[in-house]
Every structure is written in C-alpha cells, then in structure tokens.
Rosetta silent file (secondary structure, phi, psi, omega in degrees, C-alpha in Angstrom):
SEQUENCE: XXXXXXXXXXXXXXXXXXXXXXXXXXXXXXXXXXXXXXXXXXXXXXXXXXXXXXXXXXXXXXXXXXXXXXXXXXXXXXXXXXXXXXXXXXXXXXXXXXXXXXXXXXXXXXXXXXXXXXXXXXXXXXXXXXXXXXXXXXXXXXXXXXXXXXXXXXXXXXXXXXXXXXXXXXXXXXXXXXXXXXXXXXXXXXXXXXXXXXXXXXXXXXXXXXXXXXXXXXXXXXXXXXXXXXXXXXXXXXXXXXXXXXXXXXXXXXXXXXXXXXXXXXXXXXXXXXXXXXXXXXXXXXXXXXXXXXXXXXXXXXXXXXXXXXXXXXXXXXXXXXXXXXXXXXXXXX
SCORE:     score description
SCORE:     0.000 S_00000001
   1 L     0.000  138.221 -177.484  -11.313   26.433   14.163 S_00000001
   2 L   -89.508  171.273  176.229  -10.392   22.825   13.397 S_00000001
   3 L   -75.761  172.767 -179.478   -8.983   20.060   15.544 S_00000001
   4 H   -59.883  -39.104 -178.715   -5.282   19.202   15.611 S_00000001
   5 H   -68.731  -16.387 -179.598   -5.890   16.372   13.136 S_00000001
   6 H   -88.952   -4.961 -179.893   -7.525   18.891   10.775 S_00000001
   7 L   -63.840  136.374  177.849   -4.408   21.067   10.509 S_00000001
   8 L   -80.179  167.997  179.026   -3.051   21.247    6.993 S_00000001
   9 H   -62.793  -35.984  179.264    0.591   20.622    6.133 S_00000001
  10 H   -65.859  -44.063  179.062    1.032   24.380    5.535 S_00000001
  11 H   -62.466  -42.132  179.165   -0.395   25.256    8.975 S_00000001
  12 H   -63.102  -38.682  178.700    1.851   22.712   10.669 S_00000001
  13 H   -65.359  -42.991  178.280    4.888   24.166    8.897 S_00000001
  14 H   -61.281  -43.944 -179.871    3.950   27.727    9.980 S_00000001
  15 H   -61.408  -47.534 -178.779    3.476   26.577   13.583 S_00000001
  16 H   -62.462  -41.718 -178.288    6.827   24.751   13.648 S_00000001
  17 H   -66.103  -49.226 -178.814    8.669   27.708   12.072 S_00000001
  18 H   -67.942  -31.754  177.884    7.191   30.386   14.359 S_00000001
  19 H   -66.646  -38.815  177.488    7.652   28.177   17.424 S_00000001
  20 H   -66.984  -27.746  178.877   11.369   27.850   16.647 S_00000001
  21 L   -80.742   -3.647  176.927   11.526   31.643   16.354 S_00000001
  22 L    86.474   16.911  179.073   10.171   31.933   19.891 S_00000001
  23 L   -72.441  152.764  178.187    6.757   33.362   19.030 S_00000001
  24 L   -74.979  160.089 -178.842    3.932   32.996   21.508 S_00000001
  25 H   -64.843  -31.061  178.998    1.134   30.510   20.870 S_00000001
  26 H   -64.938  -43.729  179.302   -1.365   33.363   20.541 S_00000001
  27 H   -67.036  -42.449 -179.429    0.684   34.937   17.748 S_00000001
  28 H   -61.974  -42.840 -179.774    1.262   31.588   16.086 S_00000001
  29 H   -61.157  -39.442  179.525   -2.464   30.777   16.156 S_00000001
  30 H   -67.037  -40.752 -178.540   -3.254   34.126   14.501 S_00000001
  31 H   -71.520  -38.035 -176.641   -0.641   33.610   11.770 S_00000001
  32 H   -82.683  -16.636  179.874   -1.608   29.972   11.115 S_00000001
  33 L    73.904   40.592  178.105   -5.338   30.662   11.157 S_00000001
  34 L  -141.740  178.425 -178.838   -6.242   28.073   13.760 S_00000001
  35 L   -76.365  157.411  179.738   -7.154   27.898   17.432 S_00000001
  36 H   -67.423  -33.419  178.988   -4.577   28.389   20.172 S_00000001
  37 H   -66.015  -35.011  177.914   -5.422   24.966   21.615 S_00000001
  38 H   -66.188  -39.342  176.670   -4.603   23.358   18.263 S_00000001
  39 H   -62.425  -44.837 -178.173   -1.240   25.101   18.273 S_00000001
  40 H   -62.076  -45.955 -178.969   -0.604   23.936   21.835 S_00000001
  41 H   -65.170  -39.310  179.497   -1.500   20.323   21.090 S_00000001
  42 H   -65.438  -43.510  179.649    0.633   20.260   17.947 S_00000001
  43 H   -63.804  -42.813  179.752    3.656   21.689   19.758 S_00000001
  44 H   -65.849  -38.321  179.554    3.245   19.240   22.649 S_00000001
  45 H   -65.464  -42.666  178.439    2.857   16.327   20.294 S_00000001
  46 H   -64.807  -37.745 -179.327    6.008   17.264   18.419 S_00000001
  47 H   -65.994  -36.308 -178.550    7.871   17.698   21.708 S_00000001
  48 H   -85.647   -8.271  177.743    6.860   14.220   22.905 S_00000001
  49 L    73.475   22.085  179.933    7.683   12.714   19.541 S_00000001
  50 L   -98.347  134.844  177.872    4.229   11.116   19.128 S_00000001
  51 L   -79.843  -37.665 -179.762    2.604   10.896   15.754 S_00000001
  52 L  -156.519  159.737  178.554   -0.850   10.209   17.169 S_00000001
  53 L  -102.750  177.487  179.737   -2.597    9.418   20.390 S_00000001
  54 L   136.019  178.276 -178.224   -4.997    6.603   21.183 S_00000001
  55 L   -67.763  141.066  179.548   -5.221    3.236   22.867 S_00000001
  56 L   -67.803  140.513 -179.652   -2.074    1.156   22.927 S_00000001
  57 L   -64.314  140.193 -177.552   -2.080   -1.796   20.552 S_00000001
  58 L   -90.169   -5.777  179.325   -2.826   -5.117   22.237 S_00000001
  59 L  -123.275  151.547  178.310   -0.727   -7.147   19.768 S_00000001
  60 L   -96.072  173.682  177.855    2.925   -7.029   18.873 S_00000001
  61 H   -62.429  -33.923  178.549    4.556   -7.216   15.471 S_00000001
  62 H   -66.453  -41.312  177.098    5.346  -10.841   16.204 S_00000001
  63 H   -61.566  -40.843 -179.601    1.685  -11.562   16.953 S_00000001
  64 H   -65.713  -37.003  177.229    0.697   -9.906   13.677 S_00000001
  65 H   -66.440  -36.300  177.080    3.180  -12.020   11.735 S_00000001
  66 H   -62.537  -43.973  178.399    1.704  -15.114   13.359 S_00000001
  67 H   -61.854  -44.816 -179.758   -1.781  -14.055   12.232 S_00000001
  68 H   -62.820  -36.876  178.858   -0.591  -13.416    8.695 S_00000001
  69 H   -67.064  -39.257  179.222    1.050  -16.842    8.597 S_00000001
  70 H   -63.588  -45.449 -179.066   -2.163  -18.513    9.797 S_00000001
  71 H   -66.145  -41.379 -179.052   -4.268  -16.768    7.153 S_00000001
  72 H   -67.108  -37.422 -178.963   -1.773  -17.474    4.385 S_00000001
  73 H   -74.592  -35.740 -177.150   -1.487  -21.142    5.361 S_00000001
  74 L  -125.474   68.400 -173.651   -5.239  -21.662    5.785 S_00000001
  75 L   -68.712  -14.070 -177.407   -6.958  -19.174    3.439 S_00000001
  76 L   -95.415    1.664  176.939  -10.252  -21.098    3.410 S_00000001
  77 L   -78.895  150.181  176.821  -10.848  -20.850    7.176 S_00000001
  78 L   -84.067  175.481 -175.468  -13.428  -18.393    8.463 S_00000001
  79 H   -61.583  -40.038 -179.698  -12.671  -15.595   10.938 S_00000001
  80 H   -61.025  -42.998  179.970  -13.821  -17.656   13.920 S_00000001
  81 H   -68.728  -39.956  178.962  -11.479  -20.532   13.100 S_00000001
  82 H   -65.878  -42.832  179.007   -8.563  -18.184   12.417 S_00000001
  83 H   -61.861  -41.815  179.736   -9.210  -16.304   15.668 S_00000001
  84 H   -62.815  -43.509 -179.930   -9.328  -19.566   17.633 S_00000001
  85 H   -67.950  -36.346 -179.797   -6.026  -20.759   16.169 S_00000001
  86 H   -68.008  -45.904  179.278   -4.414  -17.349   16.760 S_00000001
  87 H   -68.422  -28.173  176.402   -5.448  -17.130   20.423 S_00000001
  88 H   -66.277  -21.906  177.972   -4.332  -20.744   20.897 S_00000001
  89 L   -82.167    4.004  176.527   -0.852  -19.509   19.972 S_00000001
  90 L   100.903   10.420 -179.369   -0.879  -17.311   23.109 S_00000001
  91 L   -92.892  133.431  178.071   -2.274  -14.061   21.675 S_00000001
  92 L  -102.553  100.983 -178.320   -4.835  -12.152   23.729 S_00000001
  93 L  -154.955  153.902  179.252   -7.154  -10.405   21.256 S_00000001
  94 L   -83.516  166.962  177.421  -10.843  -10.222   20.447 S_00000001
  95 H   -64.871  -35.246  177.796  -12.471  -11.573   17.310 S_00000001
  96 H   -62.516  -41.076  177.475  -13.121   -7.987   16.216 S_00000001
  97 H   -63.061  -40.273  178.470   -9.392   -7.246   16.525 S_00000001
  98 H   -59.546  -47.931  179.982   -8.644  -10.341   14.462 S_00000001
  99 H   -62.953  -42.211 -178.059  -10.981   -9.204   11.693 S_00000001
 100 H   -64.952  -42.876 -179.749   -9.625   -5.630   11.792 S_00000001
 101 H   -66.955  -36.971  176.480   -5.994   -6.738   11.582 S_00000001
 102 H   -62.812  -37.912  177.369   -6.803   -9.079    8.692 S_00000001
 103 H   -67.849  -39.937  177.408   -8.393   -6.132    6.925 S_00000001
 104 H   -63.359  -29.830  178.189   -5.328   -3.970    7.689 S_00000001
 105 L   -82.070    4.040  176.696   -3.232   -6.729    6.130 S_00000001
 106 L    72.248   23.107  171.518   -5.409   -6.306    3.000 S_00000001
 107 L   -81.406  134.616  177.830   -7.043   -9.725    3.289 S_00000001
 108 L  -129.821  141.470  178.835  -10.585   -9.695    1.829 S_00000001
 109 L   -81.659  116.294 -176.536  -13.208  -12.423    1.929 S_00000001
 110 L  -135.197  161.982  173.886  -14.040  -13.324   -1.662 S_00000001
 111 L   -74.439  125.914 -176.801  -15.541  -16.192   -3.636 S_00000001
 112 L   -68.508  144.343  174.186  -12.598  -18.340   -4.788 S_00000001
 113 L   -71.138  146.041 -179.517  -11.899  -18.678   -8.480 S_00000001
 114 L  -104.018  124.624  178.499  -12.406  -22.190   -9.826 S_00000001
 115 L  -127.182  144.658 -178.888   -9.636  -23.698  -11.893 S_00000001
 116 L   -68.053  147.579  177.308   -9.401  -27.209  -13.364 S_00000001
 117 L   -85.064  117.743 -176.195   -7.082  -29.709  -11.732 S_00000001
 118 L  -115.692  139.224  173.198   -4.385  -30.583  -14.252 S_00000001
 119 L   -90.469  175.860 -175.601   -1.707  -33.253  -14.102 S_00000001
 120 H   -63.381  -36.991 -179.364    1.763  -32.861  -15.564 S_00000001
 121 H   -65.729  -41.421  179.186    0.843  -34.662  -18.792 S_00000001
 122 H   -67.544  -39.396  176.831   -2.120  -32.360  -19.396 S_00000001
 123 H   -62.060  -39.431 -179.527   -0.028  -29.262  -18.668 S_00000001
 124 H   -64.926  -41.016  179.066    2.566  -30.462  -21.154 S_00000001
 125 H   -68.418  -38.784  177.225   -0.101  -30.954  -23.847 S_00000001
 126 H   -62.454  -41.754 -179.785   -1.623  -27.543  -23.123 S_00000001
 127 H   -64.325  -43.252  179.407    1.785  -25.921  -23.460 S_00000001
 128 H   -64.351  -40.360  178.957    2.447  -27.691  -26.761 S_00000001
 129 H   -63.935  -43.084 -178.941   -0.991  -26.681  -28.047 S_00000001
 130 H   -64.825  -40.815  178.637   -0.430  -23.044  -27.054 S_00000001
 131 H   -65.470  -34.163  179.586    2.952  -22.919  -28.756 S_00000001
 132 H   -70.392  -29.323 -176.282    1.411  -24.379  -31.909 S_00000001
 133 H  -103.611    4.343 -173.672   -1.336  -21.715  -31.944 S_00000001
 134 L   -65.128  -23.178 -178.522    0.693  -18.719  -30.728 S_00000001
 135 L   -97.234    5.743  178.092    1.044  -17.258  -34.234 S_00000001
 136 L   -67.744  140.274 -179.819   -2.646  -17.460  -35.110 S_00000001
 137 L   -92.409  169.574  176.264   -4.142  -14.111  -36.069 S_00000001
 138 H   -59.805  -35.233  179.799   -7.484  -12.620  -35.062 S_00000001
 139 H   -63.842  -38.235  178.711   -8.729  -13.422  -38.559 S_00000001
 140 H   -69.287  -40.603  179.390   -7.927  -17.113  -38.061 S_00000001
 141 H   -69.434  -27.519  179.531   -9.616  -17.215  -34.647 S_00000001
 142 L   -69.033  -14.882  178.313  -12.681  -15.482  -36.088 S_00000001
 143 L   -89.314    1.938 -179.313  -13.211  -18.572  -38.265 S_00000001
 144 E   -99.790  129.783  173.345  -13.590  -20.769  -35.161 S_00000001
 145 E   -97.827  115.764 -179.287  -17.031  -21.478  -33.700 S_00000001
 146 E   -91.478  140.302 -178.207  -16.642  -22.095  -29.954 S_00000001
 147 E  -137.637  160.109  178.018  -19.169  -24.285  -28.139 S_00000001
 148 E  -175.356  160.862  171.549  -19.834  -25.559  -24.644 S_00000001
 149 E  -105.074  152.161  177.529  -22.493  -26.713  -22.206 S_00000001
 150 E  -146.265  146.374 -179.557  -23.300  -24.917  -18.960 S_00000001
 151 E  -100.351  131.747  177.223  -25.567  -25.656  -16.004 S_00000001
 152 E  -116.797  128.542  178.660  -27.983  -23.007  -14.724 S_00000001
 153 E  -110.969  154.894  176.505  -29.661  -23.370  -11.320 S_00000001
 154 L   -64.992  -37.632  177.549  -32.613  -21.465   -9.895 S_00000001
 155 L   -96.432  110.085 -177.421  -30.480  -20.693   -6.815 S_00000001
 156 L   -86.421  -33.471 -176.095  -27.330  -18.911   -8.036 S_00000001
 157 L  -101.825  167.397  178.427  -25.832  -17.963   -4.649 S_00000001
 158 L   -73.826  -35.911 -175.905  -24.970  -19.992   -1.566 S_00000001
 159 L  -111.887  -18.005 -178.796  -27.162  -17.912    0.741 S_00000001
 160 L    76.822 -172.137 -177.841  -29.489  -16.120   -1.659 S_00000001
 161 L   -70.378  149.187  175.688  -30.864  -12.620   -1.130 S_00000001
 162 L   -84.783  166.482 -177.052  -30.918  -11.026    2.333 S_00000001
 163 L  -132.621  140.790  174.355  -34.072   -9.744    3.934 S_00000001
 164 L   -89.974  122.210 -178.994  -34.886   -6.661    5.998 S_00000001
 165 L  -149.178  161.407  178.443  -36.928   -7.697    9.056 S_00000001
 166 L   -95.330  169.853  178.327  -37.687   -6.702   12.641 S_00000001
 167 L   -62.344  132.774  179.787  -37.064   -8.674   15.809 S_00000001
 168 L    92.031   -2.123 -178.331  -39.472  -11.590   16.107 S_00000001
 169 L  -101.059   14.299 -175.982  -40.211  -11.799   12.356 S_00000001
 170 L   -61.197  -35.255 -177.993  -37.818  -14.649   11.638 S_00000001
 171 L   -97.366    6.904  177.554  -40.657  -17.139   11.113 S_00000001
 172 L   -68.865  125.040 -179.029  -42.912  -14.708    9.258 S_00000001
 173 H   -53.837  -29.949  179.586  -43.665  -16.250    5.815 S_00000001
 174 H   -65.815  -26.140 -175.678  -43.072  -12.830    4.258 S_00000001
 175 H  -104.204    8.003 -176.870  -39.491  -12.915    5.544 S_00000001
 176 L  -106.071  153.329 -179.949  -38.686  -16.519    4.713 S_00000001
 177 L  -115.601  131.850  179.109  -37.033  -17.961    1.616 S_00000001
 178 L   -70.728  144.746  178.421  -38.058  -21.283    0.110 S_00000001
 179 L  -141.001  148.091  176.751  -35.350  -23.904   -0.206 S_00000001
 180 L  -131.860  153.459 -177.532  -35.099  -27.316   -1.754 S_00000001
 181 L   -65.929  -41.228  178.703  -32.434  -29.978   -1.379 S_00000001
 182 L  -124.119   93.551 -176.072  -31.890  -30.218   -5.110 S_00000001
 183 L   -63.479  144.071  178.301  -32.880  -26.920   -6.777 S_00000001
 184 L   -56.841  141.535 -179.714  -34.267  -27.161  -10.321 S_00000001
 185 E  -146.307  163.244  176.366  -31.616  -26.664  -12.954 S_00000001
 186 E  -134.745  146.674  175.112  -31.202  -26.858  -16.717 S_00000001
 187 E  -102.890  131.018 -173.958  -28.253  -27.795  -18.900 S_00000001
 188 E  -123.289  136.502  171.400  -27.717  -25.545  -21.897 S_00000001
 189 E  -106.190  138.008  179.048  -25.629  -25.948  -25.041 S_00000001
 190 E  -146.629  164.908  179.118  -24.539  -22.823  -26.888 S_00000001
 191 E  -141.849  153.556 -179.464  -22.130  -21.630  -29.559 S_00000001
 192 E  -149.319  159.130  171.436  -20.450  -18.346  -30.434 S_00000001
 193 E  -145.302 -174.595  179.174  -18.057  -16.761  -32.889 S_00000001
 194 L   -68.354  -13.495 -179.400  -16.714  -13.271  -33.460 S_00000001
 195 L   -90.456  -10.359 -179.816  -19.950  -12.519  -35.335 S_00000001
 196 E   140.689 -158.557 -177.236  -22.242  -13.241  -32.373 S_00000001
 197 E  -113.807  156.045  176.704  -24.067  -16.123  -30.715 S_00000001
 198 L   -99.477 -177.244  179.461  -26.115  -18.983  -32.104 S_00000001
 199 L   -69.209  149.663  178.836  -29.383  -20.500  -30.832 S_00000001
 200 L   -87.503  151.265  174.345  -29.449  -22.205  -27.443 S_00000001
 201 E  -124.934  121.895  177.828  -30.303  -25.847  -26.909 S_00000001
 202 E   -92.201  118.079 -174.455  -31.781  -26.963  -23.584 S_00000001
 203 E   -85.459  126.312 -175.683  -30.707  -30.540  -22.938 S_00000001
 204 L   -94.146  -17.087 -177.098  -33.403  -32.728  -21.408 S_00000001
 205 L  -138.419  176.674  176.721  -31.382  -35.853  -20.755 S_00000001
 206 L   -61.555  136.465 -174.596  -27.869  -37.039  -20.167 S_00000001
 207 L   -85.251  109.030  170.285  -25.720  -36.183  -23.172 S_00000001
 208 L  -108.124 -173.911 -175.713  -24.426  -39.252  -24.956 S_00000001
 209 H   -61.932  -41.052 -178.650  -23.082  -39.455  -28.497 S_00000001
 210 H   -66.207  -44.325  178.889  -26.526  -39.843  -30.076 S_00000001
 211 H   -63.433  -41.403 -178.320  -28.013  -36.895  -28.179 S_00000001
 212 H   -64.674  -38.085  178.871  -24.993  -34.741  -28.979 S_00000001
 213 H   -67.630  -31.420  173.742  -25.257  -35.490  -32.675 S_00000001
 214 H   -65.116  -39.612  177.375  -28.907  -34.399  -32.571 S_00000001
 215 H   -62.678  -43.618  179.122  -27.737  -31.116  -31.021 S_00000001
 216 H   -62.376  -41.209 -176.622  -25.189  -30.689  -33.796 S_00000001
 217 H   -67.722  -43.915 -170.897  -27.776  -31.429  -36.463 S_00000001
 218 H  -100.154  -10.591 -178.564  -30.539  -29.171  -35.196 S_00000001
 219 H  -128.703  -40.256 -179.365  -28.629  -26.371  -33.450 S_00000001
 220 H   -71.051  -43.487 -179.835  -24.978  -26.256  -34.506 S_00000001
 221 H   -63.882  -44.364  173.857  -25.680  -26.328  -38.253 S_00000001
 222 H   -60.917  -36.310  177.865  -28.284  -23.511  -38.014 S_00000001
 223 H   -64.740  -38.245  178.395  -25.812  -21.540  -35.883 S_00000001
 224 H   -64.817  -42.050  177.405  -23.151  -22.007  -38.583 S_00000001
 225 H   -63.124  -38.305 -178.657  -25.543  -20.747  -41.275 S_00000001
 226 H   -70.266  -40.662 -173.348  -26.410  -17.757  -39.083 S_00000001
 227 H   -91.646  -28.410 -174.345  -22.839  -16.828  -38.159 S_00000001
 228 H  -121.785  -17.624 -176.815  -20.861  -17.836  -41.271 S_00000001
 229 L    65.186 -125.342  179.551  -23.288  -18.253  -44.139 S_00000001
 230 L   -93.534    0.511 -178.534  -21.462  -20.082  -46.927 S_00000001
 231 L   -74.593  154.331  178.278  -17.986  -19.313  -45.524 S_00000001
 232 L   -74.432  151.842  176.803  -15.749  -22.033  -44.134 S_00000001
 233 L  -151.800  165.315  176.527  -15.333  -22.409  -40.384 S_00000001
 234 E  -117.598  136.462 -177.363  -13.744  -24.703  -37.804 S_00000001
 235 E   -96.937  137.061  177.753  -15.742  -26.131  -34.921 S_00000001
 236 L  -111.984  137.760  174.222  -14.409  -26.182  -31.352 S_00000001
 237 L  -151.001  157.260  178.011  -15.540  -28.576  -28.642 S_00000001
 238 L   -82.341 -174.139 -173.467  -14.023  -29.979  -25.463 S_00000001
 239 L   -98.992   35.212  175.128  -13.036  -33.611  -24.958 S_00000001
 240 L   -60.932  150.660 -177.556  -16.224  -34.823  -23.263 S_00000001
 241 H   -53.403  -40.437 -179.873  -16.956  -38.521  -24.023 S_00000001
 242 H   -67.179  -28.206 -178.383  -19.943  -37.661  -26.238 S_00000001
 243 H   -79.118  -35.195 -175.187  -17.784  -35.199  -28.196 S_00000001
 244 H   -97.342    7.405  179.042  -14.852  -37.524  -28.764 S_00000001
 245 L   -63.912  151.710 -179.009  -16.915  -40.634  -29.587 S_00000001
 246 H   -61.849  -38.964 -179.510  -16.134  -42.385  -32.875 S_00000001
 247 H   -66.696  -31.947  177.607  -19.683  -41.889  -34.164 S_00000001
 248 H   -70.233  -41.193  176.931  -19.406  -38.161  -33.476 S_00000001
 249 H   -61.319  -38.890  177.687  -16.108  -37.968  -35.359 S_00000001
 250 H   -64.548  -39.040  179.053  -17.790  -39.777  -38.242 S_00000001
 251 H   -59.771  -44.265  179.670  -20.656  -37.252  -38.169 S_00000001
 252 H   -64.834  -40.235  179.338  -18.211  -34.371  -38.591 S_00000001
 253 H   -65.092  -41.598 -179.238  -16.425  -36.131  -41.456 S_00000001
 254 H   -65.367  -29.919 -179.598  -19.696  -36.866  -43.219 S_00000001
 255 H   -94.881   -0.866  176.888  -20.687  -33.182  -42.974 S_00000001
 256 L    66.963   34.426 -178.786  -17.247  -31.913  -43.988 S_00000001
 257 L  -108.824  115.790  177.471  -16.738  -29.849  -40.827 S_00000001
 258 E   -71.657  143.682 -179.343  -13.162  -29.598  -39.474 S_00000001
 259 E  -113.406  130.722 -179.901  -12.813  -29.819  -35.680 S_00000001
 260 L   -70.876  129.296  174.859  -10.196  -27.820  -33.810 S_00000001
 261 L   -64.268  139.614 -170.485   -7.819  -29.962  -31.776 S_00000001
 262 L  -139.361  133.189  178.799   -8.331  -29.034  -28.126 S_00000001
 263 L   -74.196  150.055 -178.382   -6.354  -29.750  -24.920 S_00000001
 264 L   -69.101  150.282  176.033   -8.127  -31.522  -22.042 S_00000001
 265 L    50.259   54.151 -177.195   -9.465  -29.584  -19.033 S_00000001
 266 L  -128.840   55.258  176.931   -8.953  -26.178  -20.635 S_00000001
 267 H   -65.783  -23.034  179.769  -12.017  -24.007  -19.977 S_00000001
 268 H   -69.301  -14.107  178.077   -9.694  -21.041  -19.460 S_00000001
 269 H   -93.480  -11.312 -175.125   -8.892  -21.193  -23.174 S_00000001
 270 L   -98.394  114.143 -177.146  -12.520  -21.164  -24.276 S_00000001
 271 H   -65.885  -19.859 -179.834  -14.021  -17.647  -24.568 S_00000001
 272 H   -69.120  -21.570  175.206  -17.581  -18.990  -24.351 S_00000001
 273 H   -62.271  -39.696  176.220  -16.894  -19.744  -20.669 S_00000001
 274 H   -66.283  -33.792  178.647  -16.637  -15.980  -20.145 S_00000001
 275 H   -66.706  -41.331  174.991  -19.879  -15.573  -22.057 S_00000001
 276 H   -60.659  -39.363  178.710  -21.644  -17.990  -19.696 S_00000001
 277 H   -62.905  -39.816  177.822  -20.254  -15.939  -16.817 S_00000001
 278 H   -62.046  -44.892 -179.461  -21.671  -12.738  -18.286 S_00000001
 279 H   -61.910  -44.483 -177.636  -25.108  -14.335  -18.648 S_00000001
 280 H   -68.347  -35.387  177.255  -25.100  -15.680  -15.082 S_00000001
 281 H   -67.066  -37.617  178.513  -24.014  -12.347  -13.612 S_00000001
 282 H   -69.274  -23.117 -178.027  -26.829  -10.594  -15.437 S_00000001
 283 L   -95.722    2.431 -171.730  -29.247  -13.170  -14.058 S_00000001
 284 L   -64.461  -24.263  179.190  -28.088  -13.009  -10.447 S_00000001
 285 L   -99.538   -0.027  176.458  -31.032  -10.848   -9.384 S_00000001
 286 L   -76.196  144.988 -178.451  -33.604  -12.810  -11.373 S_00000001
 287 L  -127.922   68.930  177.029  -35.890  -15.012   -9.280 S_00000001
 288 L   -66.103  144.088 -177.137  -37.454  -17.678  -11.547 S_00000001
 289 L   -93.780  -17.213 -179.683  -39.894  -19.957   -9.732 S_00000001
 290 L  -153.142  178.283 -175.713  -39.502  -23.033  -11.912 S_00000001
 291 H   -63.498  -36.801 -179.234  -37.450  -24.530  -14.734 S_00000001
 292 H   -66.406  -41.554  176.839  -39.601  -23.007  -17.484 S_00000001
 293 H   -65.791  -35.094  176.980  -39.214  -19.498  -16.064 S_00000001
 294 H   -63.451  -43.655  178.276  -35.484  -20.162  -15.751 S_00000001
 295 H   -61.496  -42.226  179.615  -35.293  -21.116  -19.442 S_00000001
 296 H   -61.453  -41.109  179.474  -37.186  -17.972  -20.409 S_00000001
 297 H   -66.239  -40.615  179.150  -34.764  -15.834  -18.401 S_00000001
 298 H   -63.524  -45.500  179.465  -31.743  -17.555  -19.964 S_00000001
 299 H   -60.123  -44.562 -178.115  -33.089  -17.025  -23.494 S_00000001
 300 H   -65.245  -39.655 -179.432  -33.814  -13.347  -22.845 S_00000001
 301 H   -71.308  -39.261  178.194  -30.372  -12.751  -21.327 S_00000001
 302 H   -62.602  -35.862 -179.399  -28.598  -14.676  -24.106 S_00000001
 303 H   -67.752  -18.462 -179.641  -30.381  -12.547  -26.689 S_00000001
 304 L   -83.712   -8.873  178.274  -28.810   -9.420  -25.160 S_00000001
 305 L   -67.905  127.929 -176.900  -25.280  -10.599  -26.005 S_00000001
 306 L   -97.013  155.867  174.988  -23.926   -8.336  -28.730 S_00000001
 307 H   -58.899  -30.752  179.224  -21.539   -9.203  -31.594 S_00000001
 308 H   -64.021  -40.641  177.649  -19.145   -6.610  -30.141 S_00000001
 309 H   -63.328  -44.087  179.096  -18.887   -8.564  -26.895 S_00000001
 310 H   -63.296  -40.891 -179.313  -18.232  -11.777  -28.789 S_00000001
 311 H   -63.216  -41.065  178.846  -15.627  -10.087  -30.974 S_00000001
 312 H   -64.339  -38.522  179.058  -13.754   -8.796  -27.896 S_00000001
 313 H   -67.165  -40.127  177.812  -13.738  -12.282  -26.378 S_00000001
 314 H   -65.202  -37.381  178.473  -12.393  -13.824  -29.589 S_00000001
 315 H   -64.672  -16.190 -179.457   -9.696  -11.127  -29.685 S_00000001
 316 L   -81.325   -6.853 -177.253   -8.544  -12.342  -26.258 S_00000001
 317 H   -57.982  -45.653  176.784   -7.338  -15.690  -27.668 S_00000001
 318 H   -58.647  -37.428  178.617   -3.734  -14.537  -28.310 S_00000001
 319 H   -68.597  -38.218  177.730   -3.562  -13.255  -24.715 S_00000001
 320 H   -62.780  -42.855 -179.187   -4.944  -16.539  -23.373 S_00000001
 321 H   -66.667  -41.330  177.158   -2.350  -18.503  -25.325 S_00000001
 322 H   -61.400  -40.454 -179.980    0.458  -16.230  -24.123 S_00000001
 323 H   -64.274  -38.749  178.693   -0.730  -16.695  -20.532 S_00000001
 324 H   -65.754  -41.565  179.117   -0.664  -20.497  -20.921 S_00000001
 325 H   -64.390  -43.582  179.260    2.857  -20.381  -22.335 S_00000001
 326 H   -65.329  -32.318  178.760    4.042  -18.125  -19.491 S_00000001
 327 L   -86.017    2.634  179.839    2.392  -20.464  -16.965 S_00000001
 328 L    57.920   38.074  175.634    4.067  -23.465  -18.678 S_00000001
 329 L    94.765   -8.942 -178.573    0.715  -25.104  -19.287 S_00000001
 330 L   -74.118  163.284  179.142   -0.786  -24.494  -15.855 S_00000001
 331 L   -59.709  147.895 -178.272   -4.302  -23.016  -15.454 S_00000001
 332 L  -116.155  177.493 -176.099   -4.569  -19.269  -16.036 S_00000001
 333 L   -69.210  -19.378 -177.478   -6.812  -16.474  -14.744 S_00000001
 334 L   -69.801    0.000    0.000   -9.111  -16.674  -17.769 S_00000001
C-alpha cells in the first residue's frame, strides 16, 4: 500500500465519492485499492483544506519579491553577497534558503554571454548594413570567405578541472594543479566558406599590416584555391587596424580580390566566430602542457570541422541579418 502522496488521481476521486456517500473507511480502502490509513489521511487533509503538510515557510511573499528584485538588479553578485543584502533588508533566512528560493524562481548560475559594446553610431551603421544585405541569397553568401583571428589559451576555464581527494590530501602533488600568472596562449588566423575550412595560420608576433599581408599571401590565397578553385569569391574581414590599412587595401586591389564591406564590432554577424566556439568546446577537456601541444590540438580539432557544419553556419546569415534588423542594430544572440 502506498503513502497518501502516492495516491493516484483516480484513487482520490473514488475516496472522495465514496466518502460523500457515507461509506466506511474500510470499504473505501478496499474499493480504492489502498491502505485504510491513506484513506483516513486523505479525508482529514481534505476536511482541513490543506494541500500538503510540512514546515511553515520562513519568508513571506513580500520577502520573496525583495529577493527577486535584488537578484534582478545585481545579477553578477554571488549567493553570499545576495544573501547578505537580503538579510540586511530585515529578512531572517539562511543562505541555503536563499539559494533554494533563487532556484525556485528559476535563476541559474551560468557563464555570461559576451557581446560587443556598441555606440549609437555603430548600431546605426549595423542596421543600415543589415538592411542592405537582407535580400542576399544563400548562393550569394556561399561566395563569401569569412576570416578572423582567435586566441587559444592552455587554461580554458576559470577554475579548471576538479579533483577527487580525501581529507588531508590538499597539498598532495597528485591532487594539485599547476598554475601560471600568464598561461601560454597562441593567436590563430583561419578562414571558412560554405565549402569548408582553409589552413590555419599561427601568428607569432603582433599583427601589423605587413604581417597580415604575409598571412593573406601564404594562407588566404591557398585557402581560396582550396575552397573556390577558379571561381570568383568575396573576402570578409573585420575592421582591425592591420585589415583596414591603406597598404592592405592596395594588396587586395593588386590581387583583384573584392572585400566585403563590414560593420565595426560585429562578431555576431560572422559565422566563423561560432566555428571558433565549436573548436574550443571540443578542446575543453584537452590538457596540453605547452604551446606546441596546444597548436597540435588546435590543428587536429580544426581538421574535424566538416563542410556540412560550415554550410549550416553560412545558411544562418539571413537569420543573423534579420535579428540585427529586429534589434535595430544592437548586438544579437549570435
């Protein structure tokens, strides 16, 4: 026989109906297929008008609204800071209660999304650019080669992997994680189109116009041959100083390569940003010990990117443009 909370809706209906007819609890229990104590508890609960029993809540609806206002106003505070501010408002509750109520309010602790800071002029230009490109077809976007640089660090997370250990093993070398003030990192240039990805270039120095033109000569042109063959294409790049330099513009003119006009601070419009995210997520459990091992891991992960993935990302361009127009030029979720 189950507990009162285990009674099904059908059993509860049978109990209520037979109880109104004046049947004894023994008869009701036999008809409902449950214990007599369950029948008794259900009848008593209905008589007292209680939905459930348990400890009385220590906070009122007003206290809960105060907590929700604190969290909404200060979403980057941790539980301890929120609890301190809440109790300072006159609420008597434990930190555990604070965390539980925040969870009941559907607040979850997550890594915040990063969006570029845009001024009104940049938003206006983004909106104008999106309206100009809103009628572009998938076929037109497939002729665009998207490019970007991305930084990869040996330490991907803020805290790194956790460790299982016993009491007193905190200083055991087996249970400790090495840390450095400035973890080794590499800067990578890459390009993609709807046909797939091109070769990666690991940048060894600060990228100025001369270095960038070397990248274009030795990596972008081979990528174009690989992805487009003899077909025409348009090259996309952001407005970094090395990209918008006069000598770089001259390089493109001399090679007869058209460059797509691009709004400032618009990584959400560039599908290769999503590709970098895919690579980094796949590498989150990798533990390279030095920069060379990191490069090897990046190359291996980049090689796993399929043309189908690239094609789906290119197909998202109309949706990205629509999102920018709906947001009136403001940053979007992409």
